[in-house]
């Protein structure tokens, strides 16, 4: 990515190799949780990739507030967190004039579809979900049914709008395989109703936190927020983990194992990345120098996004109107889906009981 903050240069999104080539046009669906600060890991791993898809696909994006309440949260800040997440998304390029952007809980038909999908999803399939095991370990005092059936609601989100493909990170790929299984099972039992959504794996690998130990996340405090100013970025980077074998300034480094260099690949221009790679290996530059360059490029990249965000904060009515329009479109799509689902299930039409 150039230091100008305009675009991220990444490889195109890739399908999993076991799937057939995508047929155009394709409807894309994906969502982001309103839990905590949106950070550069969310941006690189999801949002920036979604923005690139908008000209190519019919894109539907969602603030997944129902998913967010499956773990402990503060109800007093949830409403503001939902709106703030939407504003950050729009500031990053999820333009509601070019894609559909809405709040999950504003389309209640999805919950009805999730109940239907519960009846064709085996208990064993949900038990095998790795993310449920991980979340259960992290939230041992609140292992609830919603957390267990999270992938079923996720499937309803996707298939309610009959999305053909879903851009996700590797940690969500297992959920997408389950979504395909649910679609196949329903189609087998009740007739052709749903597409089998393809997985579009993010071209950006998992973004590690500044501690170098785990995925970047607000709960671990190892993140750079999309709203951090230059001073905050420099302060956070000053203590960030680098090459563990480089103990002195005069020691040659190994960029291949340095998380700071990984971030340079995303936020710095190719010439600067090449220079850092060369100079680090021969101790031509130190970690302090490297961090200063990254801080400058991060600040340059985030500045226009932050300007747009602050503009949206001053116009909350416009943001709410855009989200309402998105929900109306998704509600219409999901109502159409549910009409077919009820008919195929043999249920009576609610307009002709």
XYZ file of C-alpha atoms in Angstrom:
353
model
C 0.000 0.000 0.000
C 1.206 3.472 -0.741
C 1.685 5.899 2.084
C -0.923 8.183 0.540
C -3.752 6.391 2.366
C -5.800 6.018 -0.806
C -5.796 2.288 -1.483
C -4.374 -0.958 -0.235
C -2.562 -3.025 -2.831
C -3.573 -6.618 -2.216
C -4.062 -9.712 -4.283
C -7.657 -10.276 -5.425
C -9.903 -12.182 -3.069
C -9.495 -15.919 -3.552
C -11.962 -18.777 -3.470
C -11.283 -21.966 -1.612
C -9.829 -24.417 -4.096
C -12.596 -27.013 -3.739
C -15.262 -24.728 -5.172
C -16.327 -24.044 -8.734
C -15.476 -20.669 -10.284
C -17.859 -17.873 -9.359
C -20.503 -16.931 -11.894
C -21.294 -13.258 -12.384
C -23.251 -11.462 -11.116
C -22.682 -12.451 -7.512
C -24.284 -11.190 -4.336
C -21.853 -10.791 -1.446
C -22.761 -10.693 2.242
C -20.562 -10.080 5.277
C -20.845 -8.506 8.713
C -18.867 -6.844 11.476
C -19.555 -6.854 15.209
C -20.067 -3.592 17.123
C -17.870 -4.734 19.996
C -15.174 -2.254 20.950
C -12.945 -0.179 18.721
C -12.603 -0.968 15.038
C -8.854 -1.420 14.594
C -6.412 -1.789 11.725
C -6.730 -5.567 11.963
C -10.450 -5.292 11.152
C -9.621 -2.864 8.371
C -6.964 -4.994 6.696
C -8.678 -8.320 7.295
C -12.181 -7.307 6.247
C -13.301 -3.759 5.505
C -10.620 -2.777 2.968
C -11.322 -5.987 1.064
C -15.080 -5.352 1.106
C -14.582 -1.880 -0.336
C -12.738 -3.389 -3.302
C -15.659 -5.733 -3.973
C -18.297 -3.011 -4.245
C -17.789 -2.210 -7.959
C -17.788 -5.907 -8.849
C -20.645 -7.412 -6.824
C -24.044 -6.666 -5.331
C -22.645 -6.129 -1.833
C -24.627 -6.357 1.400
C -22.820 -5.506 4.640
C -24.162 -5.609 8.158
C -23.454 -4.482 11.713
C -24.190 -7.789 13.451
C -25.557 -6.641 16.796
C -27.454 -9.879 17.511
C -24.198 -11.805 17.208
C -22.535 -9.344 19.573
C -24.886 -10.126 22.472
C -23.782 -13.783 22.606
C -20.877 -12.688 24.829
C -20.809 -10.377 27.836
C -21.325 -6.746 26.848
C -22.469 -3.407 28.258
C -26.058 -2.609 27.172
C -25.579 1.051 28.104
C -23.066 1.582 25.291
C -24.360 -0.862 22.685
C -26.550 1.632 20.815
C -23.698 4.098 20.395
C -21.287 1.275 19.486
C -23.595 0.098 16.687
C -23.817 3.563 15.163
C -20.092 4.196 15.626
C -19.236 0.932 13.865
C -21.449 1.938 10.948
C -19.788 5.361 10.771
C -16.299 3.871 10.727
C -17.369 1.429 8.012
C -18.794 4.232 5.884
C -15.688 6.363 6.468
C -13.536 3.472 5.247
C -15.480 3.291 1.986
C -18.659 1.275 2.599
C -20.643 3.914 0.746
C -24.395 3.269 1.225
C -25.000 4.780 -2.223
C -22.923 1.957 -3.747
C -23.685 -0.977 -1.433
C -26.345 -2.065 1.054
C -25.420 -1.404 4.687
C -27.788 -2.161 7.576
C -28.164 -3.262 11.203
C -28.813 -6.972 11.729
C -31.532 -6.644 14.382
C -33.603 -4.434 12.076
C -34.469 -7.448 9.898
C -36.424 -9.792 12.168
C -37.211 -12.246 9.363
C -33.637 -13.470 9.719
C -34.428 -14.765 13.203
C -37.389 -16.725 11.822
C -35.136 -18.283 9.199
C -32.546 -19.150 11.852
C -35.223 -21.101 13.741
C -36.048 -23.036 10.589
C -32.364 -23.804 10.044
C -32.101 -25.068 13.632
C -34.404 -27.901 12.580
C -32.033 -29.094 9.840
C -28.758 -28.604 11.747
C -27.389 -31.427 13.865
C -26.175 -30.919 17.414
C -22.948 -32.699 16.513
C -22.194 -30.302 13.670
C -22.399 -27.340 16.037
C -20.298 -29.126 18.654
C -17.483 -29.404 16.121
C -17.260 -25.652 15.566
C -13.782 -24.551 16.628
C -14.873 -20.980 17.303
C -17.501 -22.165 19.794
C -14.801 -24.043 21.688
C -12.524 -20.998 21.670
C -15.277 -18.584 22.727
C -16.428 -20.962 25.454
C -12.926 -21.002 26.897
C -12.753 -17.198 26.803
C -16.235 -16.732 28.312
C -16.502 -19.727 30.618
C -19.084 -18.022 32.846
C -21.451 -17.325 29.943
C -21.554 -20.362 27.651
C -25.043 -19.769 26.305
C -27.205 -21.347 23.628
C -26.875 -18.265 21.428
C -23.119 -18.763 21.325
C -23.652 -22.425 20.427
C -26.093 -21.645 17.593
C -24.170 -18.572 16.390
C -23.280 -20.288 13.067
C -26.970 -21.027 12.414
C -27.912 -17.358 12.730
C -24.897 -16.527 10.587
C -26.223 -18.914 7.948
C -29.632 -17.216 8.107
C -27.950 -13.831 7.614
C -26.284 -15.128 4.461
C -29.067 -17.233 2.971
C -31.837 -14.823 3.905
C -30.544 -12.562 1.122
C -29.473 -15.615 -0.926
C -25.863 -14.483 -1.097
C -23.671 -16.543 -3.411
C -20.383 -15.777 -1.683
C -19.053 -14.521 1.635
C -15.672 -12.837 2.199
C -14.237 -14.105 5.486
C -10.991 -14.771 7.287
C -9.745 -18.293 7.842
C -11.246 -18.319 11.353
C -14.748 -18.161 9.801
C -14.202 -20.661 6.982
C -15.578 -23.535 9.079
C -18.817 -21.610 9.626
C -19.185 -21.125 5.880
C -18.777 -24.843 5.281
C -21.608 -25.413 7.762
C -23.718 -22.828 5.899
C -23.248 -24.836 2.711
C -24.219 -28.027 4.541
C -27.382 -26.376 5.879
C -28.302 -25.111 2.404
C -27.737 -28.577 0.904
C -29.752 -30.254 3.649
C -32.702 -27.884 3.285
C -32.655 -28.167 -0.510
C -32.557 -31.977 -0.264
C -35.471 -32.155 2.177
C -37.728 -29.417 0.826
C -36.653 -28.659 -2.727
C -34.273 -26.145 -4.329
C -34.425 -22.955 -2.292
C -30.935 -21.689 -1.477
C -27.569 -21.240 -3.194
C -24.557 -22.869 -1.550
C -22.511 -19.799 -0.589
C -18.885 -19.864 -1.616
C -16.082 -18.799 0.694
C -13.918 -15.904 -0.437
C -10.903 -16.031 1.837
C -9.393 -12.667 2.687
C -6.121 -12.000 0.816
C -4.741 -10.530 4.045
C -3.496 -13.045 6.613
C -4.566 -12.703 10.228
C -3.192 -9.446 11.612
C -1.204 -10.063 14.767
C -1.426 -7.724 17.732
C 1.326 -5.361 18.801
C 2.379 -7.887 21.449
C 3.215 -10.372 18.698
C 1.464 -13.120 20.649
C -2.113 -13.200 19.416
C -4.588 -11.762 16.944
C -5.073 -8.002 17.205
C -8.044 -7.260 19.452
C -9.328 -4.536 21.747
C -9.891 -6.971 24.607
C -6.181 -7.799 24.656
C -5.125 -4.163 24.349
C -2.726 -4.987 21.501
C -4.341 -2.912 18.774
C -4.161 0.359 16.860
C -7.599 1.907 16.515
C -8.835 3.398 13.274
C -9.396 6.545 15.383
C -5.931 6.772 16.979
C -4.058 10.019 16.344
C -0.369 10.253 15.457
C 0.877 10.594 19.037
C -1.137 7.572 20.163
C 0.108 5.501 17.224
C 3.739 6.384 17.981
C 3.296 5.582 21.661
C 1.735 2.193 20.938
C 4.359 1.273 18.346
C 7.207 2.251 20.666
C 6.533 -0.820 22.816
C 5.423 -3.126 19.990
C 7.028 -6.548 19.650
C 9.666 -6.957 16.910
C 12.278 -9.577 15.933
C 12.951 -11.412 19.239
C 16.499 -12.298 18.162
C 17.549 -8.705 17.537
C 18.769 -7.551 20.929
C 21.055 -4.662 19.904
C 20.923 -1.931 17.278
C 24.032 -3.382 15.639
C 22.501 -6.863 15.299
C 21.114 -7.754 11.854
C 17.362 -8.320 11.910
C 15.002 -10.730 10.201
C 11.941 -8.977 8.726
C 10.350 -12.357 8.003
C 9.573 -12.822 11.715
C 8.845 -9.174 12.568
C 5.235 -8.068 12.952
C 6.197 -4.434 12.345
C 7.492 -5.410 8.916
C 4.231 -7.250 8.228
C 2.370 -3.994 8.886
C 4.800 -2.142 6.613
C 3.723 -4.477 3.808
C 0.172 -3.213 4.262
C 0.736 0.469 4.985
C 4.025 1.438 3.298
C 4.958 1.846 -0.349
C 6.849 -0.928 -2.198
C 10.103 1.043 -2.452
C 10.139 1.745 1.264
C 9.264 -1.870 2.075
C 12.157 -3.079 -0.097
C 14.543 -0.632 1.579
C 13.482 -1.705 5.073
C 13.865 -5.368 4.134
C 17.415 -4.811 2.888
C 18.612 -2.409 5.578
C 17.153 -4.377 8.487
C 18.976 -7.540 7.452
C 22.347 -5.749 7.534
C 21.590 -3.573 10.589
C 21.435 -0.470 8.407
C 18.334 0.671 10.291
C 17.130 -0.152 13.777
C 13.716 -1.056 15.144
C 13.147 2.516 16.347
C 13.721 3.827 12.809
C 11.415 1.178 11.385
C 8.636 2.025 13.843
C 8.894 5.748 13.113
C 8.392 5.107 9.398
C 5.408 2.861 10.075
C 3.847 5.433 12.411
C 4.154 8.108 9.729
C 2.541 5.896 7.083
C -0.232 4.778 9.417
C -1.032 8.370 10.291
C -1.111 9.292 6.592
C -3.404 6.376 5.777
C -5.825 6.920 8.644
C -6.094 10.715 8.387
C -8.612 10.865 5.482
C -10.663 8.063 7.033
C -10.765 9.933 10.335
C -11.759 13.153 8.566
C -14.686 11.351 6.923
C -15.622 9.720 10.222
C -15.716 13.068 12.044
C -17.879 14.463 9.244
C -20.351 11.598 9.689
C -20.404 12.104 13.469
C -21.737 15.586 12.753
C -24.493 14.105 10.538
C -25.934 11.140 12.486
C -29.308 11.578 10.800
C -27.800 10.861 7.388
C -26.135 7.714 8.719
C -29.372 6.482 10.306
C -31.309 7.171 7.098
C -28.780 5.137 5.101
C -28.971 2.236 7.557
C -32.782 2.329 7.479
C -32.762 2.230 3.681
C -30.399 -0.730 3.785
C -32.651 -2.564 6.233
C -35.696 -1.970 4.014
C -33.954 -3.568 1.064
C -32.714 -6.552 3.079
C -36.117 -6.980 4.716
C -37.745 -7.186 1.280
C -35.194 -9.752 0.101
C -35.587 -11.853 3.245
C -39.391 -11.678 3.168
C -39.284 -13.026 -0.374
C -36.999 -15.823 0.818
C -39.306 -16.642 3.736
C -42.317 -16.856 1.421
C -40.518 -19.600 -0.501
C -39.315 -21.261 2.709
C -42.790 -21.425 4.262
C -44.292 -22.785 1.056
C -41.593 -25.442 0.712
C -41.964 -26.414 4.372
C -45.702 -26.923 3.896
C -46.668 -24.086 6.251
C -49.735 -21.976 5.604
C -49.296 -18.566 4.019
C -49.752 -15.917 6.703
C -51.752 -13.823 4.209
C -54.123 -16.745 3.533
C -54.386 -18.791 6.742
